[in-house]
PDB file of C-alpha atoms in Angstrom:
ATOM      1  CA  MET A   1       3.501  17.895 -61.702  1.00 51.00           C
ATOM      2  CA  GLY A   2       6.002  15.167 -60.952  1.00 65.00           C
ATOM      3  CA  ILE A   3       8.778  15.631 -58.440  1.00 77.00           C
ATOM      4  CA  LEU A   4      12.353  16.131 -59.627  1.00 76.00           C
ATOM      5  CA  ALA A   5      13.955  14.161 -56.804  1.00 82.00           C
ATOM      6  CA  ARG A   6      17.634  14.112 -55.850  1.00 85.00           C
ATOM      7  CA  GLN A   7      19.532  12.496 -52.992  1.00 91.00           C
ATOM      8  CA  VAL A   8      21.342  14.685 -50.439  1.00 94.00           C
ATOM      9  CA  LEU A   9      25.111  14.171 -50.601  1.00 95.00           C
ATOM     10  CA  LEU A  10      27.439  13.333 -47.700  1.00 95.00           C
ATOM     11  CA  GLY A  11      27.495  16.021 -45.039  1.00 94.00           C
ATOM     12  CA  GLY A  12      23.849  16.921 -45.546  1.00 94.00           C
ATOM     13  CA  ILE A  13      22.458  20.245 -46.636  1.00 94.00           C
ATOM     14  CA  GLU A  14      20.627  23.142 -45.048  1.00 94.00           C
ATOM     15  CA  ILE A  15      17.376  24.072 -46.799  1.00 89.00           C
ATOM     16  CA  ASP A  16      15.305  26.957 -45.490  1.00 90.00           C
ATOM     17  CA  GLY A  17      17.064  26.818 -42.122  1.00 94.00           C
ATOM     18  CA  LYS A  18      16.579  23.060 -41.613  1.00 94.00           C
ATOM     19  CA  LEU A  19      19.393  20.496 -41.772  1.00 95.00           C
ATOM     20  CA  ILE A  20      18.600  17.637 -44.145  1.00 95.00           C
ATOM     21  CA  PRO A  21      20.773  14.529 -43.516  1.00 96.00           C
ATOM     22  CA  SER A  22      22.743  12.842 -46.291  1.00 95.00           C
ATOM     23  CA  GLY A  23      20.920  10.077 -48.159  1.00 95.00           C
ATOM     24  CA  THR A  24      17.540  11.833 -47.874  1.00 95.00           C
ATOM     25  CA  GLN A  25      15.504  12.184 -51.069  1.00 93.00           C
ATOM     26  CA  VAL A  26      14.513  15.816 -51.657  1.00 91.00           C
ATOM     27  CA  GLY A  27      12.845  17.432 -54.614  1.00 88.00           C
ATOM     28  CA  THR A  28      10.461  19.943 -56.042  1.00 87.00           C
ATOM     29  CA  SER A  29       7.997  19.873 -58.897  1.00 85.00           C
ATOM     30  CA  SER A  30       8.742  21.389 -62.282  1.00 85.00           C
ATOM     31  CA  TYR A  31       5.498  23.361 -61.839  1.00 85.00           C
ATOM     32  CA  ALA A  32       6.897  25.048 -58.716  1.00 88.00           C
ATOM     33  CA  ILE A  33      10.171  25.876 -60.470  1.00 90.00           C
ATOM     34  CA  HIS A  34       8.432  27.199 -63.601  1.00 90.00           C
ATOM     35  CA  HIS A  35       6.180  29.423 -61.475  1.00 90.00           C
ATOM     36  CA  ASN A  36       8.949  30.791 -59.254  1.00 92.00           C
ATOM     37  CA  GLU A  37       9.067  34.555 -59.851  1.00 91.00           C
ATOM     38  CA  GLU A  38      12.792  34.560 -59.018  1.00 91.00           C
ATOM     39  CA  TYR A  39      13.387  32.781 -62.339  1.00 91.00           C
ATOM     40  CA  PHE A  40      10.286  33.793 -64.291  1.00 90.00           C
ATOM     41  CA  PRO A  41       8.927  37.277 -63.501  1.00 87.00           C
ATOM     42  CA  ASN A  42       5.150  37.311 -64.037  1.00 86.00           C
ATOM     43  CA  ALA A  43       5.267  33.519 -63.941  1.00 88.00           C
ATOM     44  CA  PHE A  44       1.486  33.164 -64.126  1.00 85.00           C
ATOM     45  CA  THR A  45       1.160  35.241 -67.293  1.00 82.00           C
ATOM     46  CA  TYR A  46       1.703  33.874 -70.799  1.00 80.00           C
ATOM     47  CA  SER A  47       4.546  35.992 -72.174  1.00 82.00           C
ATOM     48  CA  PRO A  48       6.854  34.384 -74.741  1.00 85.00           C
ATOM     49  CA  GLU A  49       8.831  37.655 -74.743  1.00 87.00           C
ATOM     50  CA  CYS A  50      10.521  36.490 -71.531  1.00 87.00           C
ATOM     51  CA  TRP A  51      12.773  34.290 -73.709  1.00 91.00           C
ATOM     52  CA  ILE A  52      13.880  37.139 -76.018  1.00 93.00           C
ATOM     53  CA  VAL A  53      16.452  39.788 -75.046  1.00 96.00           C
ATOM     54  CA  ASP A  54      14.873  43.186 -75.681  1.00 95.00           C
ATOM     55  CA  PRO A  55      15.645  46.461 -73.858  1.00 93.00           C
ATOM     56  CA  GLU A  56      12.181  47.792 -74.767  1.00 93.00           C
ATOM     57  CA  THR A  57      10.441  45.025 -72.808  1.00 89.00           C
ATOM     58  CA  GLY A  58      13.079  45.087 -70.069  1.00 90.00           C
ATOM     59  CA  VAL A  59      14.292  41.531 -70.713  1.00 93.00           C
ATOM     60  CA  SER A  60      18.071  41.306 -70.354  1.00 94.00           C
ATOM     61  CA  GLU A  61      20.478  38.584 -71.445  1.00 95.00           C
ATOM     62  CA  GLU A  62      20.857  37.635 -67.767  1.00 94.00           C
ATOM     63  CA  ASP A  63      17.057  37.232 -67.452  1.00 93.00           C
ATOM     64  CA  VAL A  64      16.979  34.850 -70.410  1.00 94.00           C
ATOM     65  CA  GLU A  65      19.986  32.884 -69.105  1.00 94.00           C
ATOM     66  CA  GLN A  66      18.326  32.574 -65.699  1.00 93.00           C
ATOM     67  CA  ALA A  67      15.069  31.353 -67.267  1.00 93.00           C
ATOM     68  CA  HIS A  68      16.982  28.780 -69.343  1.00 92.00           C
ATOM     69  CA  SER A  69      18.829  27.556 -66.233  1.00 91.00           C
ATOM     70  CA  ALA A  70      15.509  26.932 -64.436  1.00 91.00           C
ATOM     71  CA  PHE A  71      13.594  25.411 -67.379  1.00 91.00           C
ATOM     72  CA  CYS A  72      13.190  21.689 -66.696  1.00 87.00           C
ATOM     73  CA  ALA A  73      10.160  20.450 -68.651  1.00 85.00           C
ATOM     74  CA  PHE A  74      12.169  17.374 -69.714  1.00 88.00           C
ATOM     75  CA  SER A  75      13.880  17.002 -66.311  1.00 85.00           C
ATOM     76  CA  LEU A  76      17.616  17.554 -65.938  1.00 81.00           C
ATOM     77  CA  GLY A  77      20.898  15.709 -65.718  1.00 81.00           C
ATOM     78  CA  SER A  78      21.058  11.918 -65.687  1.00 80.00           C
ATOM     79  CA  LYS A  79      17.292  11.755 -65.152  1.00 78.00           C
ATOM     80  CA  GLY A  80      16.610  13.924 -68.218  1.00 85.00           C
ATOM     81  CA  CYS A  81      14.349  12.707 -71.002  1.00 89.00           C
ATOM     82  CA  ILE A  82      16.269  10.798 -73.662  1.00 92.00           C
ATOM     83  CA  GLY A  83      13.745  11.909 -76.289  1.00 93.00           C
ATOM     84  CA  LYS A  84      14.099  15.660 -75.649  1.00 92.00           C
ATOM     85  CA  GLY A  85      15.949  16.379 -78.912  1.00 93.00           C
ATOM     86  CA  LEU A  86      13.483  14.345 -80.957  1.00 95.00           C
ATOM     87  CA  ALA A  87      10.531  16.034 -79.237  1.00 94.00           C
ATOM     88  CA  TYR A  88      11.940  19.500 -80.043  1.00 93.00           C
ATOM     89  CA  ALA A  89      12.579  18.502 -83.670  1.00 95.00           C
ATOM     90  CA  GLU A  90       9.060  17.082 -84.100  1.00 95.00           C
ATOM     91  CA  LEU A  91       7.469  20.116 -82.467  1.00 93.00           C
ATOM     92  CA  THR A  92       9.485  22.525 -84.604  1.00 94.00           C
ATOM     93  CA  VAL A  93       8.562  20.829 -87.893  1.00 95.00           C
ATOM     94  CA  THR A  94       4.911  20.369 -86.896  1.00 94.00           C
ATOM     95  CA  LEU A  95       4.515  23.941 -85.682  1.00 92.00           C
ATOM     96  CA  ALA A  96       6.235  25.345 -88.789  1.00 94.00           C
ATOM     97  CA  ARG A  97       3.917  23.355 -91.027  1.00 92.00           C
ATOM     98  CA  VAL A  98       0.765  24.356 -89.139  1.00 91.00           C
ATOM     99  CA  LEU A  99       1.772  28.036 -89.188  1.00 92.00           C
ATOM    100  CA  PHE A 100       2.541  27.843 -92.908  1.00 92.00           C
ATOM    101  CA  LEU A 101      -0.740  26.158 -93.807  1.00 90.00           C
ATOM    102  CA  PHE A 102      -3.189  27.885 -91.487  1.00 91.00           C
ATOM    103  CA  TYR A 103      -4.143  31.146 -89.845  1.00 89.00           C
ATOM    104  CA  LEU A 104      -4.789  30.634 -86.139  1.00 86.00           C
ATOM    105  CA  ARG A 105      -6.904  32.503 -83.625  1.00 84.00           C
ATOM    106  CA  GLU A 106      -8.352  31.806 -80.243  1.00 78.00           C
ATOM    107  CA  ALA A 107     -11.877  30.452 -80.580  1.00 78.00           C
ATOM    108  CA  GLU A 108     -14.662  32.806 -79.565  1.00 80.00           C
ATOM    109  CA  GLY A 109     -16.691  32.076 -76.462  1.00 75.00           C
ATOM    110  CA  GLU A 110     -15.737  30.969 -72.986  1.00 72.00           C
ATOM    111  CA  LEU A 111     -12.021  30.741 -72.267  1.00 65.00           C
ATOM    112  CA  ILE A 112     -11.226  27.028 -72.291  1.00 69.00           C
ATOM    113  CA  GLY A 113      -8.427  25.844 -70.052  1.00 75.00           C
ATOM    114  CA  GLY A 114      -8.220  28.921 -67.822  1.00 78.00           C
ATOM    115  CA  GLY A 115      -8.843  29.096 -64.100  1.00 81.00           C
ATOM    116  CA  LYS A 116     -12.124  30.105 -62.475  1.00 84.00           C
ATOM    117  CA  PRO A 117     -13.007  31.115 -58.904  1.00 83.00           C
ATOM    118  CA  GLU A 118     -15.321  28.120 -58.533  1.00 87.00           C
ATOM    119  CA  LEU A 119     -12.460  25.695 -59.262  1.00 83.00           C
ATOM    120  CA  GLY A 120     -11.029  26.328 -55.791  1.00 81.00           C
ATOM    121  CA  PHE A 121      -7.597  26.897 -54.285  1.00 79.00           C
ATOM    122  CA  GLY A 122      -4.780  27.204 -56.813  1.00 78.00           C
ATOM    123  CA  ARG A 123      -7.144  27.162 -59.793  1.00 81.00           C
ATOM    124  CA  LYS A 124      -8.555  30.692 -59.701  1.00 82.00           C
ATOM    125  CA  ARG A 125      -6.163  32.486 -62.076  1.00 82.00           C
ATOM    126  CA  LYS A 126      -8.176  33.196 -65.227  1.00 79.00           C
ATOM    127  CA  ASN A 127      -5.123  33.390 -67.502  1.00 76.00           C
ATOM    128  CA  GLU A 128      -3.305  30.355 -66.094  1.00 79.00           C
ATOM    129  CA  TYR A 129      -3.688  27.235 -68.214  1.00 76.00           C
ATOM    130  CA  GLN A 130      -4.989  24.561 -65.844  1.00 77.00           C
ATOM    131  CA  ILE A 131      -3.215  21.222 -65.607  1.00 72.00           C
ATOM    132  CA  GLN A 132      -3.699  18.272 -63.303  1.00 69.00           C
ATOM    133  CA  ASP A 133      -1.064  16.709 -61.056  1.00 62.00           C
ATOM    134  CA  ARG A 134       0.627  14.246 -63.380  1.00 62.00           C
ATOM    135  CA  PHE A 135       4.180  14.115 -64.636  1.00 59.00           C
ATOM    136  CA  VAL A 136       2.716  14.749 -68.075  1.00 62.00           C
ATOM    137  CA  GLY A 137      -0.031  17.373 -67.787  1.00 61.00           C
ATOM    138  CA  ALA A 138      -3.618  16.438 -68.636  1.00 64.00           C
ATOM    139  CA  ARG A 139      -5.412  19.196 -70.465  1.00 69.00           C
ATOM    140  CA  ASP A 140      -8.764  20.656 -71.482  1.00 70.00           C
ATOM    141  CA  GLY A 141      -8.313  23.161 -74.289  1.00 70.00           C
ATOM    142  CA  PRO A 142      -7.309  25.619 -75.502  1.00 70.00           C
ATOM    143  CA  ILE A 143      -9.667  25.537 -78.445  1.00 73.00           C
ATOM    144  CA  ILE A 144      -8.099  26.957 -81.602  1.00 77.00           C
ATOM    145  CA  GLU A 145      -9.680  27.566 -84.992  1.00 79.00           C
ATOM    146  CA  PHE A 146      -7.687  26.928 -88.178  1.00 78.00           C
ATOM    147  CA  LYS A 147      -8.275  28.522 -91.582  1.00 79.00           C
ATOM    148  CA  ALA A 148      -6.286  27.420 -94.634  1.00 76.00           C
ATOM    149  CA  ARG A 149      -3.941  30.038 -96.054  1.00 72.00           C
ATOM    150  CA  VAL A 150      -4.615  31.117 -99.640  1.00 68.00           C
ATOM    151  CA  VAL A 151      -0.990  30.585-100.707  1.00 63.00           C
ATOM    152  CA  PHE A 152      -1.249  26.864 -99.945  1.00 59.00           C
ATOM    153  CA  ALA A 153      -4.506  26.543-101.873  1.00 58.00           C
ATOM    154  CA  TYR A 154      -2.929  28.265-104.918  1.00 60.00           C
ATOM    155  CA  TRP A 155       0.149  26.055-104.744  1.00 58.00           C
ATOM    156  CA  THR A 156      -1.989  22.936-104.618  1.00 60.00           C
ATOM    157  CA  VAL A 157      -4.183  24.036-107.545  1.00 57.00           C
ATOM    158  CA  LEU A 158      -1.308  25.270-109.745  1.00 61.00           C
ATOM    159  CA  PHE A 159       1.119  22.443-109.156  1.00 60.00           C
ATOM    160  CA  ASN A 160      -1.270  19.706-108.000  1.00 59.00           C
ATOM    161  CA  LYS A 161       1.093  18.741-105.206  1.00 58.00           C
ATOM    162  CA  ASN A 162       1.829  19.455-101.592  1.00 57.00           C
ATOM    163  CA  PRO A 163       4.774  21.925-101.220  1.00 53.00           C
ATOM    164  CA  PHE A 164       6.047  20.105 -98.140  1.00 54.00           C
ATOM    165  CA  MET A 165       6.236  16.783 -99.960  1.00 52.00           C
ATOM    166  CA  THR A 166       8.195  18.508-102.756  1.00 51.00           C
ATOM    167  CA  VAL A 167      10.763  19.767-100.239  1.00 48.00           C
ATOM    168  CA  LEU A 168      10.866  16.455 -98.376  1.00 46.00           C
ATOM    169  CA  ASN A 169      11.346  14.468-101.584  1.00 49.00           C
ATOM    170  CA  ARG A 170      14.282  16.694-102.610  1.00 47.00           C
ATOM    171  CA  THR A 171      15.993  16.493 -99.230  1.00 47.00           C
ATOM    172  CA  ALA A 172      15.234  12.879 -98.316  1.00 45.00           C
ATOM    173  CA  ILE A 173      18.216  10.691 -97.502  1.00 45.00           C
ATOM    174  CA  ARG A 174      18.373   7.977-100.132  1.00 40.00           C
TER     175      ARG A 174
END
């Protein structure tokens, strides 16, 4: 993934026992940060619970705060993505609509998008979604099957209209 570069300030900085002079560009990839077990325990395992405080799973408020402080998918600071808010809004509405309209399940068959031993160094973890080195990740999978929910079919038949359009029409700014 792309490098989140920053310039060393006056006086330099010591990183891992080495003095880096001021003016030097240093950085790390968001992939490396997001897979650092100091911020994300079990970083190579898909576990959305890591964002939810729950004593039963052992996730504390401090754990969630630490994960939030390290999350940088849209970069950070003055170099942060100007479209972050819009992207979150679009994803939220799209995901809500998909989850309302369809049942989802992982497609049967070979796991698409996961690592395999034959893929070589850094690509062997079966449960790690594989991406290529680009600032925006290229992808292959996962394959998901969708099945329409019955409630949506009934709504459409009974009222001959899309429930989302009904809500949008009522709340649209005129």
